[in-house]
Coordinates of N, CA, C and O in Angstrom, one line a residue:
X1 N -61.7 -6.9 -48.9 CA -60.7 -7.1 -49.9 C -61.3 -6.8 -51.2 O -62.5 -7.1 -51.5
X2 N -60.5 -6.3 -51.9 CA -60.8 -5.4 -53.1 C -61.2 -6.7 -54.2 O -60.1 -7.2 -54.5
X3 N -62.0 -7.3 -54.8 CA -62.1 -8.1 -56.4 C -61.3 -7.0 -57.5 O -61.4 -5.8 -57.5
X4 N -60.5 -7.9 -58.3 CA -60.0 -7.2 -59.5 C -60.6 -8.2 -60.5 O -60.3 -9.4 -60.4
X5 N -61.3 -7.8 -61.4 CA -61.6 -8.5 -62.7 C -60.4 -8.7 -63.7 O -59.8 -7.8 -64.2
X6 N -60.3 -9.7 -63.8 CA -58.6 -9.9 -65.1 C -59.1 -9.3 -66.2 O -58.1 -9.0 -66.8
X7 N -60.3 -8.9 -66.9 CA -60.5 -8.2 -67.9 C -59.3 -6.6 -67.3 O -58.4 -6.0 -67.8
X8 N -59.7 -6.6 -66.6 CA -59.1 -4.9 -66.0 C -57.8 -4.9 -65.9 O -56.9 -4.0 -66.1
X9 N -57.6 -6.3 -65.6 CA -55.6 -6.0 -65.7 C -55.2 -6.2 -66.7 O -54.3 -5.5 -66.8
X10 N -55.5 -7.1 -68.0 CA -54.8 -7.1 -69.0 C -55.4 -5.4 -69.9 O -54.5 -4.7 -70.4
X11 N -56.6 -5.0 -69.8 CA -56.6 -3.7 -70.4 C -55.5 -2.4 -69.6 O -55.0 -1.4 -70.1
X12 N -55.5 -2.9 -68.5 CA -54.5 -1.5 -68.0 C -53.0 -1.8 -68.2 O -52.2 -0.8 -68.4
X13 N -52.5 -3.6 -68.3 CA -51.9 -3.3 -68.9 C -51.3 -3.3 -70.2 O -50.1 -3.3 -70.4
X14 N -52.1 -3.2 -71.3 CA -52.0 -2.6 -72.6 C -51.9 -1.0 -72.6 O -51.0 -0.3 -73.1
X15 N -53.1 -0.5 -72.1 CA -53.2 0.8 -71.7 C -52.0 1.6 -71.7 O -51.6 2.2 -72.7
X16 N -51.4 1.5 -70.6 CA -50.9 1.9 -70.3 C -49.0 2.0 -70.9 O -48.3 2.9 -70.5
X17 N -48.7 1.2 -71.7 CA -47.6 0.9 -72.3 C -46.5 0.7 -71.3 O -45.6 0.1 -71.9
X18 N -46.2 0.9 -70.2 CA -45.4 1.1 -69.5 C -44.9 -0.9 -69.2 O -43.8 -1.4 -69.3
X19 N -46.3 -1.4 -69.0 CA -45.9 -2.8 -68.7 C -44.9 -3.6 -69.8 O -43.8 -4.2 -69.7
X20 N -45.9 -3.2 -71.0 CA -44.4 -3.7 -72.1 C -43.3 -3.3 -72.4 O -42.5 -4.1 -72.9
X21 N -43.1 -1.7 -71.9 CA -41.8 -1.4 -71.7 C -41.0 -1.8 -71.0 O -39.8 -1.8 -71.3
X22 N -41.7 -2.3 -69.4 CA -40.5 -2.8 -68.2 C -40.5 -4.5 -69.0 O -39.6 -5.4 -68.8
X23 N -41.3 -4.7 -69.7 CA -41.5 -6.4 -69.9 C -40.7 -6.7 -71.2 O -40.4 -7.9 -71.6
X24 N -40.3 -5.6 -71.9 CA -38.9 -5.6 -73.4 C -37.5 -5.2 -71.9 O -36.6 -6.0 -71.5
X25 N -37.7 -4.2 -71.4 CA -36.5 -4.1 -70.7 C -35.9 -4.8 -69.8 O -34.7 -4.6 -69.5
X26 N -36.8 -5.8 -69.3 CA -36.5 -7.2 -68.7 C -35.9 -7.8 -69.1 O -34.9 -8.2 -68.6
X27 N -36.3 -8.2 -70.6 CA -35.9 -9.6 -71.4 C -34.6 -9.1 -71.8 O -33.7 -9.8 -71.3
X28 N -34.2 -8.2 -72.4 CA -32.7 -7.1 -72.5 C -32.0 -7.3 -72.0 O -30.9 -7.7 -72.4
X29 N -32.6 -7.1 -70.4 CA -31.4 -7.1 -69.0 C -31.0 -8.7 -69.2 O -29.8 -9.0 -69.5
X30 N -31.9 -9.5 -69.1 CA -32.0 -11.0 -69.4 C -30.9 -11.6 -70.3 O -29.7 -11.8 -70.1
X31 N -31.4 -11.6 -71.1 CA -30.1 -11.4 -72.5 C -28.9 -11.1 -72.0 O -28.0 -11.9 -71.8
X32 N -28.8 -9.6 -71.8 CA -27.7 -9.1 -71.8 C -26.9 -9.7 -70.2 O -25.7 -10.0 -70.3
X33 N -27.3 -9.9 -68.9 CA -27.2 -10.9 -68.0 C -26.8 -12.2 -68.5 O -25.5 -12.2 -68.4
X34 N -27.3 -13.2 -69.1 CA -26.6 -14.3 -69.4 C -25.5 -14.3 -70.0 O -24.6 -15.1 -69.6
X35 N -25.4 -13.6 -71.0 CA -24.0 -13.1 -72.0 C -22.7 -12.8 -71.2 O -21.6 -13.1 -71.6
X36 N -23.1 -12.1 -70.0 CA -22.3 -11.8 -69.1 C -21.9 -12.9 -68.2 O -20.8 -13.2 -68.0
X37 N -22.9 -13.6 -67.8 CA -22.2 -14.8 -67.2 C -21.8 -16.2 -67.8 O -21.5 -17.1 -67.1
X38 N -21.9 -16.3 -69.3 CA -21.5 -16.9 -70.1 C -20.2 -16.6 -70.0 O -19.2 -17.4 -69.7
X39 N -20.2 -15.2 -70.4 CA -18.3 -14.7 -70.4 C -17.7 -15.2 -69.2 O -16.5 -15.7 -69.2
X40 N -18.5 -15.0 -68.0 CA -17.6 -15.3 -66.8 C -17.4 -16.5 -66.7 O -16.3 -16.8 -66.2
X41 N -18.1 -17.6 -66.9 CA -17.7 -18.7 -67.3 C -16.2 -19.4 -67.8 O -15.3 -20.0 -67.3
X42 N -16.7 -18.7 -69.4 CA -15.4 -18.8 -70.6 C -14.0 -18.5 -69.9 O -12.9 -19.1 -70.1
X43 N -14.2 -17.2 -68.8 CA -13.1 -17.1 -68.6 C -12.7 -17.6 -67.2 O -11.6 -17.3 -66.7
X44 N -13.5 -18.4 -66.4 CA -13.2 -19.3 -65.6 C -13.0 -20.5 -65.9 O -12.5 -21.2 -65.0
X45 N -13.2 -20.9 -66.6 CA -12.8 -22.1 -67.6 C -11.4 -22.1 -68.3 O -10.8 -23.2 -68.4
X46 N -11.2 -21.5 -68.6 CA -10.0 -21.1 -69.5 C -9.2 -20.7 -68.1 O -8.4 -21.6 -68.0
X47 N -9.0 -19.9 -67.2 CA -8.0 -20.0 -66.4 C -7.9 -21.5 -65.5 O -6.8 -21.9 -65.0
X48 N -8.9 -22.1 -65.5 CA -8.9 -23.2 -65.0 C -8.3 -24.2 -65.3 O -7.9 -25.0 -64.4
X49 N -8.1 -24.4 -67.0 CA -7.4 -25.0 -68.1 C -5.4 -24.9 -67.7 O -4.4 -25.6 -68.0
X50 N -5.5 -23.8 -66.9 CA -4.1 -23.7 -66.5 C -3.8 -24.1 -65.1 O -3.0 -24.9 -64.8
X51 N -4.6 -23.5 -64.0 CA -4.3 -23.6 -62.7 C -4.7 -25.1 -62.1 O -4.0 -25.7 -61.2
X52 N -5.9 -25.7 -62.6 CA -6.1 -27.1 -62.4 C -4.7 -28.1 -62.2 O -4.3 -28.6 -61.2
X53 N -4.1 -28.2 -63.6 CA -2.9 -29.0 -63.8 C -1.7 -28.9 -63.0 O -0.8 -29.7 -62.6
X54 N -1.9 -27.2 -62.9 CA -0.5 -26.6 -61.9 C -0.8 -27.6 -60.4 O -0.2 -28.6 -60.0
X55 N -1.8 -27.0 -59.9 CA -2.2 -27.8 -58.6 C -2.0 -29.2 -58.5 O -1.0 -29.8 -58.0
X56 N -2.6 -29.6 -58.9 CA -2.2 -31.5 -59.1 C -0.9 -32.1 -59.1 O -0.5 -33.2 -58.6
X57 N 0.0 -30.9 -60.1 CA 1.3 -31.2 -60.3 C 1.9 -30.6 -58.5 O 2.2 -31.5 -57.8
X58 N 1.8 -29.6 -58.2 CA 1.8 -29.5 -57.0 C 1.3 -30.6 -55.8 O 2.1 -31.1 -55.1
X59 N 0.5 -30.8 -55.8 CA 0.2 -31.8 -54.7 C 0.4 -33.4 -55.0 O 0.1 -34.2 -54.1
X60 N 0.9 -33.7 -56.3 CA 1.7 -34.8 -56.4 C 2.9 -34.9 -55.7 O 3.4 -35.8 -55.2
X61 N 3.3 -33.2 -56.0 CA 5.1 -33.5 -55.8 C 4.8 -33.4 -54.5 O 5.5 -34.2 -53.9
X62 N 3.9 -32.8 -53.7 CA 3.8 -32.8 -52.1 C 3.8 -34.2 -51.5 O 4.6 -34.6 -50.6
X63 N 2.9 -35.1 -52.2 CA 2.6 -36.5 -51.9 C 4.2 -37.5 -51.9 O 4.4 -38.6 -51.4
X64 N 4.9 -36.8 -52.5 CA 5.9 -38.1 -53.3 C 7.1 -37.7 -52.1 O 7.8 -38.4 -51.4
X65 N 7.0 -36.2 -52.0 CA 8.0 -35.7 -51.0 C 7.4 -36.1 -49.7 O 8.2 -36.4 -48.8
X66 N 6.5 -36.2 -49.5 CA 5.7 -36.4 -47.7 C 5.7 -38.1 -47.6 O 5.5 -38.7 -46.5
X67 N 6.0 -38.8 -49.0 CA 6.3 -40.2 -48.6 C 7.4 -40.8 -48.6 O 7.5 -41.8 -48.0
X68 N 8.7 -40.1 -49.5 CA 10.2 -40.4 -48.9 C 10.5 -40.0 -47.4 O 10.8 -40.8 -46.6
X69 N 10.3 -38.7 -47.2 CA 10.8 -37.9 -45.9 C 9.7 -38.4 -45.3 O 10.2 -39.6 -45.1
X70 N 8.6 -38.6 -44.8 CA 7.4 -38.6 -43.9 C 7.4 -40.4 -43.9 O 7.4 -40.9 -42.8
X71 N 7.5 -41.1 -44.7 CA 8.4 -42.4 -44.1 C 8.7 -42.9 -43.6 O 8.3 -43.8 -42.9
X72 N 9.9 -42.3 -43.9 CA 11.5 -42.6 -43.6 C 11.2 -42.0 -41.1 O 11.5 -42.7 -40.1
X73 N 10.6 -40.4 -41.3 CA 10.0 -40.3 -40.0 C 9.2 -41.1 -39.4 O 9.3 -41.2 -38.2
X74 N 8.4 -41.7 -40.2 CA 7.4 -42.5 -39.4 C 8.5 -43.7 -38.6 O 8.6 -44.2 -37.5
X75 N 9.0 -43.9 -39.6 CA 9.8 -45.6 -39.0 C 10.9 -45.5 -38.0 O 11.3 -46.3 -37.1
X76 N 11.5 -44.0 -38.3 CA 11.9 -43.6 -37.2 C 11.3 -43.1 -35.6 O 12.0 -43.1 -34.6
X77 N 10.3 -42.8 -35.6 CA 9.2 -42.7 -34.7 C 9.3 -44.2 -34.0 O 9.8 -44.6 -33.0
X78 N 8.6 -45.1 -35.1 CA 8.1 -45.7 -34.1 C 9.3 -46.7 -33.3 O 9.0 -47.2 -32.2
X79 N 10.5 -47.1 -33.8 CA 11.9 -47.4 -34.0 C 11.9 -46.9 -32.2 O 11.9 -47.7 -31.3
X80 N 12.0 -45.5 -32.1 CA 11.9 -44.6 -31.0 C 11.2 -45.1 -29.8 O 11.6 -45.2 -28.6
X81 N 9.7 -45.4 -30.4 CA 8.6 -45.7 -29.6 C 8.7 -46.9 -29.0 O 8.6 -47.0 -27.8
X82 N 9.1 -48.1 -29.7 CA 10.0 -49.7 -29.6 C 10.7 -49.5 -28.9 O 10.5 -50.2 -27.9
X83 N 11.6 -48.7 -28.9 CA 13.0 -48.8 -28.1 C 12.5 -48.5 -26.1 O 12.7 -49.1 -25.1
X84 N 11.9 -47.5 -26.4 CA 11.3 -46.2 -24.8 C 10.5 -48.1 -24.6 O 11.3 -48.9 -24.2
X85 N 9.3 -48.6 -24.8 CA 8.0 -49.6 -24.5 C 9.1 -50.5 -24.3 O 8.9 -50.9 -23.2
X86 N 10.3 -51.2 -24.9 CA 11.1 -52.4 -24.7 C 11.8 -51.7 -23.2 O 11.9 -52.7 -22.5
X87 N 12.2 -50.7 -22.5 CA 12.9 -50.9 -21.6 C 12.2 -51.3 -20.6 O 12.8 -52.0 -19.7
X88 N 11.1 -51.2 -20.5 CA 9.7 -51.7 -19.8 C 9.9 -53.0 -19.0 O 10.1 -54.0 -19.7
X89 N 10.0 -53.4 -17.6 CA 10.8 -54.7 -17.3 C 9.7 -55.5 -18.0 O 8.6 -55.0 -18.2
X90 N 9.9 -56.8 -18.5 CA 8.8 -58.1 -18.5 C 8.2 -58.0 -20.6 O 7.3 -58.5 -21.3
X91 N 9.2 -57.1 -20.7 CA 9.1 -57.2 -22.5 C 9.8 -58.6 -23.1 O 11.0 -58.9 -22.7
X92 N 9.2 -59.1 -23.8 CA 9.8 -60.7 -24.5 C 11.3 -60.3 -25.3 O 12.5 -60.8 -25.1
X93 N 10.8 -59.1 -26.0 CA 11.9 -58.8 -27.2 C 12.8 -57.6 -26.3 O 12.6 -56.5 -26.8
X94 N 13.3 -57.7 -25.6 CA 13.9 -56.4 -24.9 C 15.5 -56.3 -25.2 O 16.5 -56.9 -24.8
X95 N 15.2 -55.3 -26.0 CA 16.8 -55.0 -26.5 C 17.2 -53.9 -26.4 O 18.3 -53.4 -26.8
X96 N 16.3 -53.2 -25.7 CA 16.2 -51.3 -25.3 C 17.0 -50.9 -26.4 O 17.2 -51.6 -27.4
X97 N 17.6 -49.6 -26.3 CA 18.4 -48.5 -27.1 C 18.4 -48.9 -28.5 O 18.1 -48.2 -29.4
X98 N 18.8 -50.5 -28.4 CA 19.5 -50.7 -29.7 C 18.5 -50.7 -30.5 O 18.9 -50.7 -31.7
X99 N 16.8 -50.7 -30.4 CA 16.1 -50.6 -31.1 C 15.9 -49.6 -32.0 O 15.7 -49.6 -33.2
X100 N 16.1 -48.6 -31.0 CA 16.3 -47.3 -32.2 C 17.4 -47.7 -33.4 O 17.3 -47.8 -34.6
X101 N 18.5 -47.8 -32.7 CA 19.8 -48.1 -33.6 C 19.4 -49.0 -34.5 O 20.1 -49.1 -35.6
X102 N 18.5 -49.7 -34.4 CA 17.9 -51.4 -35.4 C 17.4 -50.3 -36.6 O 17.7 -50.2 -37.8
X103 N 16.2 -49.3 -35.8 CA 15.4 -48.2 -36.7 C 16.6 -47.3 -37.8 O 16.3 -47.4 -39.0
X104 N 17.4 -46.8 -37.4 CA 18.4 -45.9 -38.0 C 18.9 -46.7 -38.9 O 19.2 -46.0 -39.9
X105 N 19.3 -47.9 -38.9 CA 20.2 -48.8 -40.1 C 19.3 -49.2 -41.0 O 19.6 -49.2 -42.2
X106 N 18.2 -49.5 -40.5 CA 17.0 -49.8 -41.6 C 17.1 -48.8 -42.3 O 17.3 -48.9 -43.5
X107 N 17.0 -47.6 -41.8 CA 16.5 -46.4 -42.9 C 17.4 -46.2 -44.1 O 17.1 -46.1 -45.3
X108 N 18.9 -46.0 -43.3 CA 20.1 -46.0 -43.8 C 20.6 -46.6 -45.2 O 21.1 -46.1 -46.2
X109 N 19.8 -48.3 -44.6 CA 20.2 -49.4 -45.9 C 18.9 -49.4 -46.9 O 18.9 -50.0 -48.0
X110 N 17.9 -48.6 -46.5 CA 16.8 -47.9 -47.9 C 16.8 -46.9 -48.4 O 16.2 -46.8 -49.5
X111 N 17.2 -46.0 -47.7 CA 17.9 -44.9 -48.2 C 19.3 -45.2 -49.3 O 19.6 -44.4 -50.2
X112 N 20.1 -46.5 -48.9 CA 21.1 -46.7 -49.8 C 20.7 -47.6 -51.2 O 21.2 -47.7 -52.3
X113 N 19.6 -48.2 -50.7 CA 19.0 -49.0 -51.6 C 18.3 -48.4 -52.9 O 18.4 -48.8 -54.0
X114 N 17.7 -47.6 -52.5 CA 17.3 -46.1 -53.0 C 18.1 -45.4 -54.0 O 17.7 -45.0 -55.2
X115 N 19.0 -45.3 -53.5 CA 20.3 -44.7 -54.4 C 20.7 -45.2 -55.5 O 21.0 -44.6 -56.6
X116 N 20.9 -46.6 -55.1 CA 21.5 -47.5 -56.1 C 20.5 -48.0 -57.1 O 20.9 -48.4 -58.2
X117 N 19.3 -48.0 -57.0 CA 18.0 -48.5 -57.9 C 18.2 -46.6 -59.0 O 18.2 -46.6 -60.3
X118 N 18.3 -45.9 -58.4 CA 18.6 -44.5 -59.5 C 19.2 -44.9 -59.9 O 19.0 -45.2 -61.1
X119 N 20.6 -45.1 -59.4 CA 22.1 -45.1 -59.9 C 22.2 -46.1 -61.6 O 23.1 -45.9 -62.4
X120 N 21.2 -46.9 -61.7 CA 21.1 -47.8 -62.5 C 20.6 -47.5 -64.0 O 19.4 -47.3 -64.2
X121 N 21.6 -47.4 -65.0 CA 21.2 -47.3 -65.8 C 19.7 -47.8 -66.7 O 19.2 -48.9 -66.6
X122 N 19.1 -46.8 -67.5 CA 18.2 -48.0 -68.3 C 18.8 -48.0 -69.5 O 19.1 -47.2 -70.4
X123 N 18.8 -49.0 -69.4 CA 19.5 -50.0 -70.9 C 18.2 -50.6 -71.4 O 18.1 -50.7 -72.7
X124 N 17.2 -51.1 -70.8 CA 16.4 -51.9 -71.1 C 15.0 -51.2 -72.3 O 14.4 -50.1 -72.1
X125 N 14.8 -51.8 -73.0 CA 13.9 -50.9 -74.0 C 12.4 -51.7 -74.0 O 11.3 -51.1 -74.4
X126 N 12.5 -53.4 -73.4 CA 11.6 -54.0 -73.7 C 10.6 -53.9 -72.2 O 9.5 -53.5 -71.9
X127 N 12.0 -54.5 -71.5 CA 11.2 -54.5 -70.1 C 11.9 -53.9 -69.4 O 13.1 -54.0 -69.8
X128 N 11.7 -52.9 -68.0 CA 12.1 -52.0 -67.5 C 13.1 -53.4 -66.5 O 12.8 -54.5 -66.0
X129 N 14.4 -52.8 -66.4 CA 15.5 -53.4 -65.2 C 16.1 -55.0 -65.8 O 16.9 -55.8 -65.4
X130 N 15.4 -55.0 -66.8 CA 15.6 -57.2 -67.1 C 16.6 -56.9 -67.8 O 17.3 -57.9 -68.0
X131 N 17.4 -55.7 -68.6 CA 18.5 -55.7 -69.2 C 17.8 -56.4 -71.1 O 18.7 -56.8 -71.9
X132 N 17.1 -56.4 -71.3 CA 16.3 -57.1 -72.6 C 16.5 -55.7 -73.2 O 16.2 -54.6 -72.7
X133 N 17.5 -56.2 -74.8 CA 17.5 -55.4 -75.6 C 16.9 -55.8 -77.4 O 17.5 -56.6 -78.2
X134 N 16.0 -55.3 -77.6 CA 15.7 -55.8 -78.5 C 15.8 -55.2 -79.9 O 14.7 -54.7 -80.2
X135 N 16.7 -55.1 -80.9 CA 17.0 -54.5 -82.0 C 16.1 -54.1 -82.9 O 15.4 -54.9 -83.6
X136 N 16.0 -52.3 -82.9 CA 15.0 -51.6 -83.1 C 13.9 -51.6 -82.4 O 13.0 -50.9 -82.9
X137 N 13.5 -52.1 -81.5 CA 12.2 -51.2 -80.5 C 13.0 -50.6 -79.6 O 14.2 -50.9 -79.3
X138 N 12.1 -49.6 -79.1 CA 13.1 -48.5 -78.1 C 13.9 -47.4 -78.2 O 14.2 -47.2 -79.4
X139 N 14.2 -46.8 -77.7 CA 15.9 -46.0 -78.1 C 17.0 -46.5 -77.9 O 17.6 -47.0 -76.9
X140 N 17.4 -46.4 -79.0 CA 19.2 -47.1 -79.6 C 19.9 -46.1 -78.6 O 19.7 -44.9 -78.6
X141 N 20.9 -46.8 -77.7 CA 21.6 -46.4 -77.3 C 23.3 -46.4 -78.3 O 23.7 -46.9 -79.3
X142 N 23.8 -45.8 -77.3 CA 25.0 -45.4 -78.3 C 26.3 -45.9 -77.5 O 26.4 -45.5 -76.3
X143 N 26.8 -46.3 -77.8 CA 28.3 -47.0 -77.2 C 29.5 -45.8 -77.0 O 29.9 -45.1 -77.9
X144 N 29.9 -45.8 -75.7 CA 30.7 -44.9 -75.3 C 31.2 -45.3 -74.3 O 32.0 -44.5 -73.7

């Protein structure tokens, strides 16, 4: 195996100029490389600034919709599951069929319950539902 003296490598490369040239053309590429992925950044950031919130807003409304409907299913399921396990001879609570039918009216009467909690105006400015109106806080409603 060959000895190289380090006197010999820093003279060849001065010598030779070539080393400082690839060693300025590096730092260039360097520079000019980060600048570039700076930009790609700025502008992954900046679309992100929009699509982030979209999403969320998206998978809220998924959440809100998969817990009225997905529910409302579940209780029906297991309503279902109750009813099929109660025909079973030697069950305590055995009411077969009608269990389901027990499951369907539940849903029915929260599903109507449901309705009627919208249906309800807000009048209330202080506390939400208590009907507390308190002159000037809130929005003035208008008589009609």
């Amino acid at each position: 195996m060959a000895r190289i003296n380090p006197n010999d490598l820093v003279r060849n490369f001065y010598d030779s100029f070539s080393g400082i040239r690839s060693a300025g053309k590096a730092a260039i590429g360097g520079v000019v490389a980060a600048l570039g992925i700076a930009a790609v950044a700025l502008i992954d950031g900046v679309q992100a600034l929009f699509t982030e919130p979209l999403g969320e807003v998206a998978s809220g409304s998924a959440g809100v919709i998969n817990g009225l409907i997905g529910g409302a299913a579940d209780i029906l399921n297991q309503a279902s599951a109750t009813a099929v396990q109660s025909l079973a001879p030697g069950q305590a609570w055995a009411i077969g069929p009608i269990t389901y039918l027990l499951g369907i009216a539940v849903m029915g009467a929260a599903m109507y319950l449901f309705a009627q909690i919208l249906q309800v105006p807000a009048t209330s400015d202080l506390l939400p539902f208590t009907g507390t109106d308190v002159p000037g806080a809130g929005a003035e409603e208008e008589d009609g």
